[in-house]
Coordinates of C-alpha atoms in Angstrom, one line a residue:
X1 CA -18.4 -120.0 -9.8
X2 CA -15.0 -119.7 -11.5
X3 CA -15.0 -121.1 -14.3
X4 CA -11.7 -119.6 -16.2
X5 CA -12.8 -119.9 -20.2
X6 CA -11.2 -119.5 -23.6
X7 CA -7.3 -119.4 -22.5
X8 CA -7.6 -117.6 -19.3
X9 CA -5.6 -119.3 -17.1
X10 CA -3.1 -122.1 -18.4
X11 CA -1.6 -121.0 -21.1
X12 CA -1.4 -117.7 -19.7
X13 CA 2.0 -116.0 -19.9
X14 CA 2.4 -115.6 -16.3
X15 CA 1.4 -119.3 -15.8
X16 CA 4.4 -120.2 -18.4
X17 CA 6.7 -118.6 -16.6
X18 CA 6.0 -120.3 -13.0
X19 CA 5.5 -124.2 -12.9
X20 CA 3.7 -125.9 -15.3
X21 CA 0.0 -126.8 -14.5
X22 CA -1.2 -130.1 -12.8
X23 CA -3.7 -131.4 -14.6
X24 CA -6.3 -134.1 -13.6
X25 CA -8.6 -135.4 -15.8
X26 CA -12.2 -137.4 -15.4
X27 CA -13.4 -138.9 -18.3
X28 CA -16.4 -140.4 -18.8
X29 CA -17.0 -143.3 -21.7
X30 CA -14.7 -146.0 -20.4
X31 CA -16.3 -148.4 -23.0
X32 CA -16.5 -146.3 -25.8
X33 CA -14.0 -145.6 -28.5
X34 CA -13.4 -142.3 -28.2
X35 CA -13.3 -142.3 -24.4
X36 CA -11.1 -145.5 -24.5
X37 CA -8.6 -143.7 -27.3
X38 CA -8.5 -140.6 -24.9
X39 CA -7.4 -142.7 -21.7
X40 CA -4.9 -144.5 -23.7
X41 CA -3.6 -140.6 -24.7
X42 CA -3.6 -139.5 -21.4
X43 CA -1.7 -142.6 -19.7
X44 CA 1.1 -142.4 -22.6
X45 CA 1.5 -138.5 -21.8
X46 CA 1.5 -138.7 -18.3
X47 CA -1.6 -137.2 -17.2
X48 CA -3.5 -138.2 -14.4
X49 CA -6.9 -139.4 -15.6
X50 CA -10.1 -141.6 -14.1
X51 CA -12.9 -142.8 -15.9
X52 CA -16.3 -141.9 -14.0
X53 CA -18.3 -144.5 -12.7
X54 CA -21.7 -142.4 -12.2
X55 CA -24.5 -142.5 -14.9
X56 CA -25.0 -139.2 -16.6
X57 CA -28.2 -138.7 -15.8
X58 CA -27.6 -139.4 -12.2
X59 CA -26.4 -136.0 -10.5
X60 CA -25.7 -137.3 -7.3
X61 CA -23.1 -140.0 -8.8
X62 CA -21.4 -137.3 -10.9
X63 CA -20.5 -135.2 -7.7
X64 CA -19.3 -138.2 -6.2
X65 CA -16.9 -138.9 -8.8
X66 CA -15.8 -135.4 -9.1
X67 CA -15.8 -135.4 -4.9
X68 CA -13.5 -137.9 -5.4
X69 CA -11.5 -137.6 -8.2
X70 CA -10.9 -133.9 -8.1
X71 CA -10.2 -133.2 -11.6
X72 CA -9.0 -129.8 -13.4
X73 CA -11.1 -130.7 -16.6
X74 CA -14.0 -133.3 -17.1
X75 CA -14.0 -135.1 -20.8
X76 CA -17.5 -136.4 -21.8
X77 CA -17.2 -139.0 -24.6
X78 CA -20.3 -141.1 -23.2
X79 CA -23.7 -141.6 -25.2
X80 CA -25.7 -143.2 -27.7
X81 CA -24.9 -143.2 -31.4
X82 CA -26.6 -147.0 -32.1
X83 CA -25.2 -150.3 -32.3
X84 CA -24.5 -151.2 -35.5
X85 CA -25.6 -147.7 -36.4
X86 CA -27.9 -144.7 -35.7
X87 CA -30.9 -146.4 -36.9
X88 CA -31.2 -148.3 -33.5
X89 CA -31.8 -144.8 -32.0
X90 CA -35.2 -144.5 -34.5
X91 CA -36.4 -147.4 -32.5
X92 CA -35.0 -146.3 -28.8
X93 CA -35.9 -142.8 -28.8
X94 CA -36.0 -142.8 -24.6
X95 CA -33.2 -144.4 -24.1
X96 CA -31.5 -141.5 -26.6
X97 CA -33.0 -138.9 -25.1
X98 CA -31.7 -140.3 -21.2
X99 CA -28.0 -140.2 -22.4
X100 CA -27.8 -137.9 -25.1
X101 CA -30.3 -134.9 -23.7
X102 CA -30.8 -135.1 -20.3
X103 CA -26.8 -136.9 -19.6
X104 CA -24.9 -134.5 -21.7
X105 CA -27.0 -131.8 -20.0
X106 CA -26.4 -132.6 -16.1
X107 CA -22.7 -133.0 -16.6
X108 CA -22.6 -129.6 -17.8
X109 CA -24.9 -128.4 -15.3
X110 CA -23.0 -130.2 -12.6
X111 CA -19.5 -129.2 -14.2
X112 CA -20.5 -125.5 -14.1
X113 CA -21.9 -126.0 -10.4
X114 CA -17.7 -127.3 -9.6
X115 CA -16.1 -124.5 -12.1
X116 CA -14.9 -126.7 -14.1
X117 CA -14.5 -126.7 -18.1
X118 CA -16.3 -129.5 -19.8
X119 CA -14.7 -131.0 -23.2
X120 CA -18.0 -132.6 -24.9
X121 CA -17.6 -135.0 -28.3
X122 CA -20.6 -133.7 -29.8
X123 CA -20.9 -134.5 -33.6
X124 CA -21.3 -132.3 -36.8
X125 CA -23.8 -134.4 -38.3
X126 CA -26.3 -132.2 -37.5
X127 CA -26.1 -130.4 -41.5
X128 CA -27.1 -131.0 -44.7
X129 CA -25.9 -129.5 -47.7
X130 CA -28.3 -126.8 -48.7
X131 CA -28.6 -123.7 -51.5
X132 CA -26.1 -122.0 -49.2
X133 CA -23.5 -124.4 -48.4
X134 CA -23.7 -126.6 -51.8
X135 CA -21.8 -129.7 -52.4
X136 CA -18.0 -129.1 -53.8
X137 CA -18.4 -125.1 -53.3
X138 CA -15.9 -125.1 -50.6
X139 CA -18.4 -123.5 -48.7
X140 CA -18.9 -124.8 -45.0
X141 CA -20.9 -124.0 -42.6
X142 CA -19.4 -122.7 -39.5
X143 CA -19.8 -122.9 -36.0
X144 CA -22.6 -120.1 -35.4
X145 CA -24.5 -121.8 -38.1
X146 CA -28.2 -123.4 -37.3
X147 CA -28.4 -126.9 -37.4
X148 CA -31.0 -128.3 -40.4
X149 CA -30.2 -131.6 -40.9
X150 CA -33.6 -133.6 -39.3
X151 CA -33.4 -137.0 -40.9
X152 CA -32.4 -138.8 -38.3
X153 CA -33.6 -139.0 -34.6
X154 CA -29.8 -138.9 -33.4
X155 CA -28.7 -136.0 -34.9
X156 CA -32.5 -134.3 -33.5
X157 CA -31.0 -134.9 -29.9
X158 CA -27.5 -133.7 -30.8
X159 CA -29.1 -130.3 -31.7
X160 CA -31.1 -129.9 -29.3
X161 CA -28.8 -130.3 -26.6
X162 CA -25.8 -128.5 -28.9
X163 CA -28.3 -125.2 -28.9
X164 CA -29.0 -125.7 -25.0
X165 CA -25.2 -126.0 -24.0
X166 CA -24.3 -122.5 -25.6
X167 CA -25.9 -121.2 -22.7
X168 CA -23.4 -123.0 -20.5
X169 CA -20.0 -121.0 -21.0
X170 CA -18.1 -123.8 -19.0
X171 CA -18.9 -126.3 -22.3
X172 CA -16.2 -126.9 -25.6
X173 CA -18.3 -128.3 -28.0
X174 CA -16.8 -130.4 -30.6
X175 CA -18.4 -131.5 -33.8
X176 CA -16.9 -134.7 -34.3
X177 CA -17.9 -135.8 -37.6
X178 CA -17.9 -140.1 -39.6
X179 CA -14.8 -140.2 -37.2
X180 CA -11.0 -142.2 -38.5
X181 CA -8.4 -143.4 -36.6
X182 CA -5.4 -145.8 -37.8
X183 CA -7.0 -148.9 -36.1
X184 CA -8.6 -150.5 -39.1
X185 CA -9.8 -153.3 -37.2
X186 CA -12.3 -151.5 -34.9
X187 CA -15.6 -151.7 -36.5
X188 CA -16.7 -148.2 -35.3
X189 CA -14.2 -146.9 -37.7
X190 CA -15.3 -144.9 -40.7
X191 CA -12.9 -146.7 -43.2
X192 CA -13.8 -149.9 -41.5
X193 CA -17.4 -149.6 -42.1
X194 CA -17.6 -148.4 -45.4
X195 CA -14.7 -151.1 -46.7
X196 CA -17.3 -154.1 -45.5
X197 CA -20.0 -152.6 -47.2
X198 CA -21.6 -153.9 -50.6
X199 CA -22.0 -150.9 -52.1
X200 CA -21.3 -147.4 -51.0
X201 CA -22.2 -143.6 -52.0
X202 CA -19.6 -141.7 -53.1
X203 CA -20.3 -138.0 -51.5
X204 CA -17.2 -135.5 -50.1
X205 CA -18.1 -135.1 -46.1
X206 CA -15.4 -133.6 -43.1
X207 CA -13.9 -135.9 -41.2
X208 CA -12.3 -136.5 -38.1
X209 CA -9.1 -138.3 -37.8
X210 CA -8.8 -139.1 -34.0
X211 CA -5.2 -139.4 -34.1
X212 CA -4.4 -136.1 -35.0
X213 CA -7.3 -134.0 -33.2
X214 CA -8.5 -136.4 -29.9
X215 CA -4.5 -135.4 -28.7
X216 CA -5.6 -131.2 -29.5
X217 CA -8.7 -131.8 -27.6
X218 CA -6.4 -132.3 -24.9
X219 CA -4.6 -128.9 -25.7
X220 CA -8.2 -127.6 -26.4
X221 CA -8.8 -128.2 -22.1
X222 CA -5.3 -127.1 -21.4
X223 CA -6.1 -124.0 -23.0
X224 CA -9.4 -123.8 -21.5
X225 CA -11.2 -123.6 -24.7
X226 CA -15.1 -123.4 -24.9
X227 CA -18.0 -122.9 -27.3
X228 CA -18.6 -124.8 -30.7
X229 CA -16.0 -125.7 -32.4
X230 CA -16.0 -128.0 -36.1
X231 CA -13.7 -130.9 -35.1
X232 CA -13.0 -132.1 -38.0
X233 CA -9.6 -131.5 -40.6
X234 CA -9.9 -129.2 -43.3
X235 CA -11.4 -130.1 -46.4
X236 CA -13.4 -132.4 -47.6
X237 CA -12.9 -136.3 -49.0
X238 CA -15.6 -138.6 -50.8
X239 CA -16.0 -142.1 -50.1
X240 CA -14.6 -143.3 -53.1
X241 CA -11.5 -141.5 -52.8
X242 CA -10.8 -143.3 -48.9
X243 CA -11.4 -146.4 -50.7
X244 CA -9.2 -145.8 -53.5
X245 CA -6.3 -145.1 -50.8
X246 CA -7.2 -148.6 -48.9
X247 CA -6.9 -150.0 -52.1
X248 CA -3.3 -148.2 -53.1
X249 CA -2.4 -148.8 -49.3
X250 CA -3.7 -151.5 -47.9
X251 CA -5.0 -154.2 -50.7
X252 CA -4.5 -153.6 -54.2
X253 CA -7.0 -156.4 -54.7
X254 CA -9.9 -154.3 -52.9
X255 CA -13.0 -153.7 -55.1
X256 CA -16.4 -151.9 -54.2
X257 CA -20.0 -150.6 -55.7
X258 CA -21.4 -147.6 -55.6
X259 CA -25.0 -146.9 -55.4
X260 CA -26.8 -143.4 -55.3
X261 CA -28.9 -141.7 -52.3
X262 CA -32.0 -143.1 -53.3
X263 CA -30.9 -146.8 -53.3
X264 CA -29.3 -146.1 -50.1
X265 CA -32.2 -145.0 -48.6
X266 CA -34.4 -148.2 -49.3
X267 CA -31.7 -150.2 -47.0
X268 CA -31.4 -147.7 -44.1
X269 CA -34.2 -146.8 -41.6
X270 CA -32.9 -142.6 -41.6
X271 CA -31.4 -140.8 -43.7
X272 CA -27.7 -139.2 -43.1
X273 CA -26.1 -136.2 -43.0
X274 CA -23.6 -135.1 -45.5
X275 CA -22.0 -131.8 -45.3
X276 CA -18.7 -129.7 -44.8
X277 CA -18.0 -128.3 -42.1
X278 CA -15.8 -124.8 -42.2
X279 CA -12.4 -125.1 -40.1
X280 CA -11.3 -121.9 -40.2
X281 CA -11.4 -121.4 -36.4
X282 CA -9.6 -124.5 -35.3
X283 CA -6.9 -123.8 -37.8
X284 CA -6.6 -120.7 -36.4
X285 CA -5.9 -121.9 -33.1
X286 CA -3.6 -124.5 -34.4
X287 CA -2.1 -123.8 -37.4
X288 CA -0.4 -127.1 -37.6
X289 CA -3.6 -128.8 -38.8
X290 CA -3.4 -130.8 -41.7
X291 CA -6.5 -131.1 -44.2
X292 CA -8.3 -134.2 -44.3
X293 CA -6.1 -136.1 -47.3
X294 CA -3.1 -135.3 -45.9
X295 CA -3.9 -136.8 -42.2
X296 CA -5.1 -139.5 -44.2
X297 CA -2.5 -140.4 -45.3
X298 CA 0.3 -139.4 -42.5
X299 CA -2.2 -141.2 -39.7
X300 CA -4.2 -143.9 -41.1
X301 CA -2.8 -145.1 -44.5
X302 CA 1.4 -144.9 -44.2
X303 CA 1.5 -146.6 -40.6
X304 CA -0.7 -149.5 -42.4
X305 CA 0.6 -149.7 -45.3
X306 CA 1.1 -153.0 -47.1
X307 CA 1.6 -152.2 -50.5
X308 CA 5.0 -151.2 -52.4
X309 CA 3.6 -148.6 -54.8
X310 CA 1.4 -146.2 -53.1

């Protein structure tokens, strides 16, 4: 098969030394944010990208878009999270299972069949904290970690299929986690949501800020990367604390509730995951990482800043 894994080919010193590599990507989530973000990366660096046409669960149209596109690396950002949340999943548990299980699982399949390293947005919201990873210990859990979070139907299929791709050693795994990006106008956005809310819970979680770690993921191919990683920035931040930033930022006039777990859970059909998530071994790789109130801040808050006192 091929499949060169874990920096064994690109980055290689021999490979430095020669030409750069041409890279081609296929991506497949055209309509989604993250997929949508990730073309919008690729087309402002240069790199040849395609979105795929074929449904995931179709093999025969994923070879035909790899027949035809060709690509060095295959990005999948595709599946169902639930529109306006993951309760809709709850109530669509097929229609999960078709994208999230048996999708995520023919890519992989099919990408492994072509030699070809797979970058899946996976999510990390497949924890809870427990006795061993209690809330503001620090303590994380880390990538070899079981999943035990089982409140929600969604995060049942993102475990499953997270504990089935290990055996595909062509798949990066990335635990994307209540995901931020500087676009506080798209409703998918974490600080979006929770600023439209009437009341919120105030509980430190990892997070992803997509402008700093969707552009790694594209190092993470280059480098041919694979197995779980947390994709999420170091650290930990509460909800009250991103609100207090909008409000220092962005409107000092913003106000908001909070309400605990148990009144939360009489307006949601499933529960949700809180947790930390330990990023020791993407820091590793990239040192460069900044924690999660620090890309906060450089990403999201500064380049919308309205305010003259923040």
């Amino acid at each position: 098969m091929g499949v060169a894994t874990n920096g064994s080919s690109s980055t290689s010193e021999s490979a430095e030394t020669t030409q750069p590599q041409a890279y081609k990507f296929l991506i497949y989530g055209r309509t989604g944010w993250i997929g949508g973000l990730l073309g919008q990366l690729c087309a402002a660096r240069g790199i040849p990208f395609a979105y795929g046409a074929g449904r995931l669960e179709n093999r025969a149209q994923l070879e035909a878009d790899i027949d035809e596109v060709a690509p060095t690396h295959v990005f999948n950002a595709a599946g169902v999270t639930g529109r306006p949340n993951v309760d809709w999943c709850e109530t669509h548990r097929t229609e999960t299972i078709r994208s999230n299980v048996c999708g995520t699982l023919t890519l992989a399949d099919v990408c492994r069949a072509r030699g070809l390293v797979l970058i899946n947005y996976a999510t990390g919201c497949i924890f809870e904290y427990d006795a061993g990873h209690q809330l503001g210990t620090g303590i994380g859990f880390k990538e070899e970690d079981t999943p035990n979070f089982v409140g929600s139907f969604y995060s049942k299929t993102k475990a499953m299929v997270e504990e089935l791709l290990k055996n595909y050693e062509n798949v990066c795994t990335l635990r994307v986690r209540m995901p931020i990006s500087s676009d506080l106008s798209n409703p998918r956005n974490f600080i979006t949501k929770i600023a439209r809310y009437d009341k919120v819970v105030d509980i430190p979680n990892s997070m992803t800020i997509l402008d700093e770690l969707l552009p790694i993921s594209i190092e993470m191919a280059k480098r041919n990367l694979t197995g779980i990683w947390n994709f999420t920035n170091p650290g930990v931040v509460s909800h009250n604390e991103i609100l207090e930033m909008y409000r220092d930022y962005i409107d000092p006039n913003f106000s908001w509730k909070n309400f605990t777990l148990e009144e939360q859970a009489k307006v949601i059909v499933a529960p949700r995951s809180n947790n930390e998530l330990d990023c020791t071994k993407l820091k590793a790789e990239f040192p460069e990482l900044l924690s999660i109130k620090d890309s906060l801040v450089r990403y999201v808050f500064k380049p919308n800043q309205k305010t003259s006192k923040a």
